[in-house]
Backbone as a printed PyTorch tensor [residue, N CA C, xyz], in Angstrom:
tensor([[[ 62.5090, 109.1240, 186.0110],
         [ 61.8990, 107.9180, 186.5360],
         [ 60.4070, 107.8650, 186.2590]],

        [[ 59.7480, 109.0300, 186.1400],
         [ 58.3190, 109.0590, 185.8940],
         [ 57.9410, 108.3380, 184.6140]],

        [[ 58.7200, 108.5490, 183.5530],
         [ 58.4500, 107.9100, 182.2750],
         [ 58.6410, 106.3980, 182.3700]],

        [[ 59.7100, 105.9620, 183.0360],
         [ 59.9490, 104.5210, 183.1930],
         [ 58.8310, 103.8590, 184.0000]],

        [[ 58.3550, 104.5390, 185.0330],
         [ 57.2530, 103.9800, 185.8280],
         [ 56.0020, 103.8330, 184.9670]],

        [[ 55.7470, 104.7990, 184.1200],
         [ 54.5650, 104.7150, 183.2490],
         [ 54.7090, 103.5700, 182.2550]],

        [[ 55.8930, 103.4090, 181.7040],
         [ 56.1320, 102.3680, 180.7010],
         [ 56.0730, 100.9780, 181.3290]],

        [[ 56.7230, 100.8120, 182.4740],
         [ 56.8430,  99.4870, 183.0710],
         [ 55.8440,  99.2280, 184.1980]],

        [[ 54.9200, 100.1290, 184.3900],
         [ 53.8370,  99.8820, 185.3310],
         [ 54.1400, 100.2030, 186.7760]],

        [[ 55.2700, 100.7570, 187.0760],
         [ 55.5670, 101.1270, 188.4490],
         [ 54.6930, 102.2890, 188.8780]],

        [[ 54.3610, 102.3350, 190.1310],
         [ 53.5160, 103.4200, 190.6090],
         [ 53.8000, 103.6990, 192.0790]],

        [[ 53.5970, 104.9360, 192.4470],
         [ 53.7300, 105.3040, 193.8570],
         [ 52.3700, 105.3950, 194.5220]],

        [[ 51.3030, 105.1950, 193.7210],
         [ 49.9590, 105.2800, 194.2620],
         [ 49.7000, 104.1020, 195.1950]],

        [[ 49.0420, 104.3870, 196.3080],
         [ 48.6570, 103.3050, 197.2070],
         [ 47.1910, 102.9940, 196.9620]],

        [[ 46.9110, 101.7230, 196.7790],
         [ 45.5370, 101.3010, 196.5440],
         [ 44.8200, 101.1880, 197.8860]],

        [[ 43.6000, 101.6910, 197.8970],
         [ 42.7870, 101.5720, 199.0940],
         [ 42.2250, 100.1570, 199.1360]],

        [[ 42.4800,  99.4540, 200.2300],
         [ 42.0120,  98.0870, 200.3520],
         [ 40.5780,  98.0750, 200.8600]],

        [[ 39.7400,  97.3180, 200.1830],
         [ 38.3390,  97.2170, 200.5410],
         [ 38.2000,  96.3460, 201.7950]],

        [[ 37.3770,  96.8030, 202.7230],
         [ 37.1730,  96.0630, 203.9660],
         [ 35.8640,  95.2910, 203.8580]],

        [[ 35.9510,  93.9940, 204.0290],
         [ 34.7910,  93.1060, 203.9610],
         [ 34.4370,  92.6870, 205.3920]],

        [[ 33.1460,  92.6230, 205.7170],
         [ 32.7450,  92.2570, 207.0890],
         [ 32.8130,  90.7440, 207.3510]],

        [[ 34.0010,  90.1680, 207.1260],
         [ 34.1760,  88.7230, 207.3360],
         [ 33.9670,  88.3520, 208.8030]],

        [[ 33.3510,  87.2100, 209.0120],
         [ 33.2790,  86.5900, 210.3320],
         [ 34.0960,  85.3100, 210.2120]],

        [[ 35.1690,  85.1630, 210.9780],
         [ 35.9670,  83.9410, 210.8690],
         [ 35.1410,  82.7160, 211.2660]],

        [[ 35.1760,  81.6890, 210.4330],
         [ 34.4990,  80.4250, 210.7240],
         [ 35.5860,  79.4100, 211.0350]],

        [[ 35.7510,  79.1250, 212.3230],
         [ 36.8470,  78.2370, 212.7140],
         [ 36.4950,  77.2690, 213.8390]],

        [[ 35.2110,  77.1950, 214.1900],
         [ 34.7940,  76.2670, 215.2390],
         [ 33.5000,  75.5730, 214.8320]],

        [[ 33.3970,  74.2850, 215.1180],
         [ 32.2160,  73.5100, 214.7570],
         [ 30.9050,  74.0640, 215.3230]],

        [[ 30.8650,  74.5370, 216.5760],
         [ 29.5920,  75.0620, 217.1030],
         [ 29.0320,  76.2420, 216.3090]],

        [[ 29.8820,  76.9370, 215.5690],
         [ 29.4040,  78.0490, 214.7560],
         [ 28.4180,  77.5820, 213.6850]],

        [[ 28.5360,  76.3440, 213.2420],
         [ 27.6440,  75.8450, 212.1980],
         [ 26.2010,  75.7650, 212.6910]],

        [[ 26.0110,  75.3890, 213.9510],
         [ 24.6580,  75.3760, 214.5210],
         [ 24.1270,  76.8000, 214.6330]],

        [[ 24.9960,  77.7360, 214.9830],
         [ 24.5950,  79.1370, 215.0770],
         [ 24.2010,  79.6790, 213.6960]],

        [[ 24.9790,  79.3380, 212.6770],
         [ 24.6720,  79.7510, 211.3070],
         [ 23.2990,  79.1990, 210.8990]],

        [[ 23.0660,  77.9340, 211.2040],
         [ 21.7880,  77.2970, 210.8980],
         [ 20.6370,  78.0510, 211.5610]],

        [[ 20.7980,  78.3540, 212.8370],
         [ 19.7510,  79.0480, 213.6030],
         [ 19.5350,  80.4730, 213.0870]],

        [[ 20.6190,  81.2080, 212.8640],
         [ 20.5160,  82.5910, 212.4040],
         [ 19.9350,  82.7000, 210.9990]],

        [[ 20.0570,  81.6350, 210.2120],
         [ 19.5640,  81.6790, 208.8330],
         [ 18.0380,  81.7620, 208.7600]],

        [[ 17.3630,  81.5720, 209.8820],
         [ 15.8990,  81.7100, 209.9110],
         [ 15.4760,  83.1710, 209.7900]],

        [[ 16.3650,  84.0770, 210.1820],
         [ 16.0000,  85.5000, 210.1600],
         [ 16.9320,  86.3620, 209.3090]],

        [[ 18.0910,  85.8260, 208.9480],
         [ 19.0590,  86.6120, 208.1810],
         [ 19.8720,  85.6630, 207.3020]],

        [[ 20.0740,  86.0430, 206.0620],
         [ 20.8610,  85.2280, 205.1370],
         [ 22.2790,  85.0480, 205.6690]],

        [[ 22.7600,  83.8090, 205.6020],
         [ 24.1060,  83.4650, 206.0410],
         [ 24.8940,  82.9940, 204.8160]],

        [[ 26.1250,  83.4510, 204.6890],
         [ 26.9550,  83.0980, 203.5410],
         [ 28.2970,  82.5890, 204.0470]],

        [[ 28.7370,  81.4730, 203.4860],
         [ 30.0470,  80.9120, 203.8260],
         [ 30.9150,  80.9330, 202.5770]],

        [[ 32.1000,  81.5200, 202.7010],
         [ 33.0970,  81.5070, 201.6300],
         [ 34.2180,  80.5800, 202.0860]],

        [[ 34.3450,  79.4350, 201.4100],
         [ 35.4090,  78.4750, 201.7140],
         [ 36.5930,  78.7860, 200.7950]],

        [[ 37.7430,  79.0000, 201.4060],
         [ 38.9150,  79.4470, 200.6540],
         [ 40.1260,  78.5810, 200.9850]],

        [[ 40.8380,  78.1820, 199.9370],
         [ 42.0960,  77.4650, 200.1150],
         [ 43.2410,  78.4530, 199.9890]],

        [[ 43.9660,  78.6370, 201.0710],
         [ 45.0670,  79.5990, 201.0770],
         [ 46.2610,  79.1180, 200.2530]],

        [[ 46.2290,  77.8850, 199.7670],
         [ 47.3220,  77.3400, 198.9610],
         [ 47.0140,  77.3180, 197.4680]],

        [[ 45.8550,  77.8350, 197.0870],
         [ 45.4130,  77.7170, 195.6990],
         [ 45.3460,  79.0810, 195.0270]],

        [[ 46.0540,  79.2270, 193.9390],
         [ 46.0510,  80.4830, 193.1970],
         [ 44.6810,  80.8290, 192.6300]],

        [[ 43.9540,  79.8260, 192.1640],
         [ 42.6140,  80.0780, 191.6250],
         [ 41.7010,  80.5770, 192.7350]],

        [[ 41.7930,  79.9580, 193.9050],
         [ 40.9780,  80.3820, 195.0410],
         [ 41.2950,  81.8320, 195.4050]],

        [[ 42.5550,  82.1960, 195.3880],
         [ 42.9560,  83.5760, 195.6890],
         [ 42.4220,  84.5540, 194.6550]],

        [[ 42.4750,  84.1690, 193.3870],
         [ 41.9720,  85.0330, 192.3270],
         [ 40.4530,  85.2410, 192.4650]],

        [[ 39.7280,  84.1620, 192.7160],
         [ 38.2750,  84.2540, 192.8790],
         [ 37.9400,  85.1130, 194.0890]],

        [[ 38.7060,  84.9560, 195.1640],
         [ 38.4420,  85.7600, 196.3530],
         [ 38.6650,  87.2450, 196.0650]],

        [[ 39.7290,  87.5930, 195.3620],
         [ 39.9760,  88.9970, 195.0220],
         [ 38.8110,  89.5660, 194.2070]],

        [[ 38.3230,  88.7930, 193.2420],
         [ 37.1870,  89.2420, 192.4280],
         [ 35.9400,  89.4090, 193.2980]],

        [[ 35.7150,  88.4610, 194.2010],
         [ 34.5580,  88.5200, 195.0890],
         [ 34.6200,  89.7720, 195.9570]],

        [[ 35.7710,  90.0160, 196.5600],
         [ 35.9510,  91.1760, 197.4310],
         [ 35.7430,  92.4730, 196.6520]],

        [[ 36.2970,  92.5570, 195.4570],
         [ 36.1840,  93.8100, 194.7000],
         [ 34.7460,  94.1200, 194.2930]],

        [[ 33.9160,  93.0920, 194.1320],
         [ 32.5330,  93.3460, 193.7130],
         [ 31.5410,  93.3130, 194.8710]],

        [[ 31.9850,  92.9820, 196.0630],
         [ 31.0850,  92.8680, 197.2130],
         [ 30.5710,  94.2450, 197.6070]],

        [[ 29.2430,  94.3730, 197.7500],
         [ 28.6800,  95.6850, 198.0460],
         [ 27.5900,  95.6400, 199.1220]],

        [[ 27.6430,  94.6600, 200.0130],
         [ 26.6410,  94.5340, 201.0650],
         [ 27.2500,  94.8980, 202.4190]],

        [[ 26.3940,  94.9990, 203.4280],
         [ 26.8670,  95.3340, 204.7720],
         [ 26.4740,  94.2350, 205.7520]],

        [[ 26.9070,  94.4000, 206.9840],
         [ 26.5740,  93.4480, 208.0410],
         [ 25.0690,  93.4020, 208.2950]],

        [[ 24.3580,  94.4580, 207.9400],
         [ 22.9020,  94.4870, 208.1180],
         [ 22.2090,  93.5740, 207.1100]],

        [[ 22.8340,  93.3890, 205.9410],
         [ 22.2180,  92.6200, 204.8630],
         [ 22.3210,  91.1110, 205.0790]],

        [[ 23.4950,  90.6640, 205.4520],
         [ 23.7410,  89.2350, 205.6570],
         [ 24.9940,  89.0430, 206.4950]],

        [[ 25.1830,  87.8250, 206.9870],
         [ 26.4140,  87.4810, 207.7070],
         [ 27.3160,  86.7390, 206.7370]],

        [[ 28.5640,  87.1770, 206.6320],
         [ 29.5190,  86.6230, 205.6810],
         [ 30.6590,  85.9520, 206.4370]],

        [[ 30.7170,  84.6260, 206.3380],
         [ 31.7260,  83.8460, 207.0410],
         [ 32.8670,  83.4710, 206.1070]],

        [[ 34.0800,  83.5570, 206.6320],
         [ 35.2860,  83.1790, 205.9040],
         [ 35.8390,  81.9090, 206.5430]],

        [[ 35.9940,  80.8680, 205.7260],
         [ 36.5280,  79.5920, 206.2170],
         [ 37.8270,  79.2690, 205.4940]],

        [[ 38.9160,  79.2850, 206.2410],
         [ 40.2240,  78.8610, 205.7370],
         [ 40.2320,  77.3390, 205.8310]],

        [[ 39.9360,  76.6780, 204.7140],
         [ 39.7460,  75.2320, 204.7880],
         [ 41.0360,  74.4500, 204.9780]],

        [[ 42.1670,  75.0680, 204.8120],
         [ 43.4320,  74.3850, 205.0840],
         [ 43.6370,  74.2650, 206.6000]],

        [[ 43.4400,  75.3680, 207.3100],
         [ 43.6490,  75.3720, 208.7590],
         [ 42.4840,  74.7970, 209.5470]],

        [[ 41.3020,  74.7760, 208.9350],
         [ 40.1130,  74.2930, 209.6470],
         [ 39.4100,  73.2200, 208.8180]],

        [[ 40.1580,  72.1910, 208.4780],
         [ 39.6710,  71.0910, 207.6300],
         [ 38.4470,  70.4110, 208.2430]],

        [[ 38.4420,  70.2010, 209.5490],
         [ 37.3180,  69.5430, 210.2200],
         [ 36.0360,  70.3720, 210.0550]],

        [[ 36.1580,  71.6710, 210.1970],
         [ 35.0010,  72.5610, 210.0210],
         [ 34.5370,  72.5040, 208.5620]],

        [[ 35.4630,  72.5370, 207.6350],
         [ 35.1290,  72.4690, 206.2200],
         [ 34.3750,  71.1840, 205.8910]],

        [[ 34.8520,  70.0640, 206.4080],
         [ 34.1820,  68.7870, 206.1750],
         [ 32.7630,  68.8020, 206.7370]],

        [[ 32.6060,  69.3610, 207.9220],
         [ 31.2960,  69.3950, 208.5730],
         [ 30.3170,  70.3080, 207.8300]],

        [[ 30.8190,  71.3630, 207.2020],
         [ 29.9580,  72.2320, 206.3900],
         [ 29.2730,  71.3940, 205.3140]],

        [[ 30.0400,  70.5310, 204.6610],
         [ 29.4880,  69.6710, 203.6130],
         [ 28.4260,  68.7230, 204.1440]],

        [[ 28.7040,  68.0940, 205.2840],
         [ 27.7400,  67.1570, 205.8800],
         [ 26.4780,  67.8770, 206.3320]],

        [[ 26.6590,  68.9450, 207.0710],
         [ 25.5260,  69.6490, 207.6680],
         [ 24.6000,  70.2530, 206.6210]],

        [[ 25.1900,  70.8600, 205.5990],
         [ 24.3810,  71.5630, 204.6120],
         [ 24.2190,  70.7850, 203.2960]],

        [[ 24.6730,  69.5300, 203.2890],
         [ 24.4650,  68.6240, 202.1570],
         [ 24.9710,  69.1760, 200.8240]],

        [[ 26.2050,  69.6770, 200.8470],
         [ 26.8350,  70.2060, 199.6400],
         [ 28.2140,  69.5690, 199.5080]],

        [[ 28.4980,  69.0190, 198.3390],
         [ 29.7980,  68.4100, 198.1140],
         [ 30.9010,  69.4610, 198.2060]],

        [[ 31.9950,  69.1130, 198.8590],
         [ 33.1200,  70.0350, 199.0460],
         [ 33.7580,  70.4050, 197.7170]],

        [[ 33.9850,  71.7070, 197.5500],
         [ 34.7930,  72.2280, 196.4650],
         [ 35.5650,  73.4130, 197.0250]],

        [[ 36.5600,  73.8520, 196.2700],
         [ 37.3630,  74.9770, 196.7430],
         [ 37.8670,  75.7630, 195.5400]],

        [[ 37.6460,  77.0550, 195.5510],
         [ 36.8700,  77.8390, 196.5070],
         [ 35.3790,  77.5300, 196.3390]],

        [[ 34.6170,  77.8820, 197.3540],
         [ 33.1910,  77.5820, 197.3210],
         [ 32.4170,  78.6240, 198.1190]],

        [[ 31.2330,  78.9760, 197.6160],
         [ 30.3560,  79.9180, 198.2920],
         [ 29.0220,  79.2230, 198.5290]],

        [[ 28.5230,  79.2990, 199.7780],
         [ 27.2240,  78.7390, 200.1290],
         [ 26.3390,  79.8530, 200.6670]],

        [[ 25.1080,  79.9070, 200.1970],
         [ 24.1230,  80.8720, 200.6740],
         [ 23.0620,  80.0630, 201.4210]],

        [[ 22.8430,  80.3970, 202.7080],
         [ 21.9690,  79.6010, 203.5660],
         [ 20.8140,  80.4500, 204.0860]],

        [[ 19.5940,  79.9400, 203.8720],
         [ 18.3860,  80.5790, 204.3930],
         [ 17.5060,  79.4780, 204.9860]],

        [[ 16.9620,  79.7380, 206.1600],
         [ 16.0810,  78.7780, 206.8190],
         [ 16.7100,  77.3860, 206.9270]],

        [[ 18.0180,  77.3520, 207.2080],
         [ 18.7240,  76.0970, 207.4140],
         [ 19.0320,  75.3080, 206.1570]],

        [[ 18.7570,  75.8890, 204.9940],
         [ 18.9430,  75.1870, 203.7270],
         [ 19.8490,  76.0010, 202.8030]],

        [[ 20.7120,  75.3250, 202.0840],
         [ 21.5400,  76.0020, 201.0890],
         [ 20.6500,  76.3160, 199.8890]],

        [[ 20.4330,  77.6020, 199.6550],
         [ 19.5700,  78.0300, 198.5490],
         [ 20.3730,  78.3440, 197.2890]],

        [[ 21.6790,  78.4680, 197.4370],
         [ 22.5620,  78.6630, 196.2810],
         [ 23.9720,  78.2860, 196.7030]],

        [[ 24.7070,  77.7490, 195.7780],
         [ 26.1290,  77.4870, 196.0210],
         [ 26.8410,  77.4270, 194.6840]],

        [[ 28.1170,  77.7430, 194.7350],
         [ 28.9220,  77.7280, 193.5170],
         [ 30.3820,  77.5590, 193.8950]],

        [[ 31.1630,  77.1870, 192.9060],
         [ 32.6000,  77.0900, 193.1310],
         [ 33.3380,  77.7620, 191.9800]],

        [[ 34.5960,  78.0190, 192.2200],
         [ 35.4830,  78.6440, 191.2440],
         [ 34.8730,  79.9330, 190.6800]],

        [[ 34.9740,  80.1550, 189.3790],
         [ 34.5110,  81.3950, 188.7720],
         [ 33.0190,  81.6380, 188.9000]],

        [[ 32.2410,  80.5730, 189.0660],
         [ 30.7840,  80.7160, 189.1880],
         [ 30.3920,  81.4300, 190.4820]],

        [[ 31.2990,  81.4980, 191.4410],
         [ 31.0240,  82.2050, 192.7000],
         [ 30.6240,  83.6440, 192.4080]],

        [[ 31.3350,  84.2770, 191.5210],
         [ 31.1020,  85.6950, 191.2430],
         [ 29.8900,  85.9330, 190.3570]],

        [[ 29.2350,  84.8670, 189.9250],
         [ 27.9950,  85.0020, 189.1620],
         [ 26.7690,  84.9930, 190.0750]],

        [[ 26.9460,  84.6180, 191.3500],
         [ 25.8290,  84.6260, 192.2900],
         [ 25.5350,  86.0620, 192.7000]],

        [[ 24.2870,  86.4700, 192.5580],
         [ 23.8650,  87.8050, 192.9520],
         [ 23.3590,  87.7370, 194.4090]],

        [[ 24.2270,  88.0540, 195.3450],
         [ 23.8580,  87.9670, 196.7560],
         [ 22.7110,  88.9130, 197.1100]],

        [[ 22.5690,  90.0070, 196.3710],
         [ 21.4660,  90.9360, 196.6260],
         [ 20.1070,  90.2530, 196.5370]],

        [[ 20.0050,  89.2450, 195.7090],
         [ 18.7100,  88.5660, 195.5220],
         [ 18.3480,  87.6820, 196.7100]],

        [[ 19.2750,  87.4860, 197.6410],
         [ 19.0150,  86.6570, 198.8200],
         [ 18.8560,  87.4570, 200.0910]],

        [[ 18.9460,  88.7730, 199.9880],
         [ 18.8510,  89.6290, 201.1630],
         [ 17.3940,  89.8770, 201.4890]]])
């Protein structure tokens, strides 16, 4: 069986899953808190569609390359399917057109960077810490 597993890609190895310090974003009042906290610490919102394969792929890439801690910035996860009202309000409050997946970087109440789809992984979050 060892040879067949090597040929066909089967493996008994368990992959260690990377833990990201996500903060669930699921209530409208959190947006005011994000705005306020952005005066002293970078706030990041990752808007994700749980029904979209591209969104899932981008999220996996984002997670695998993420190398910051809770001390560096606050990272919010928004499931825009289940929290559509919150997702809509993010666009209004921070003046960014809705896209999915989407990453917003907020400092001093202003979006200083945002991207969608594959461009999300081109944003260097270290430069905003």
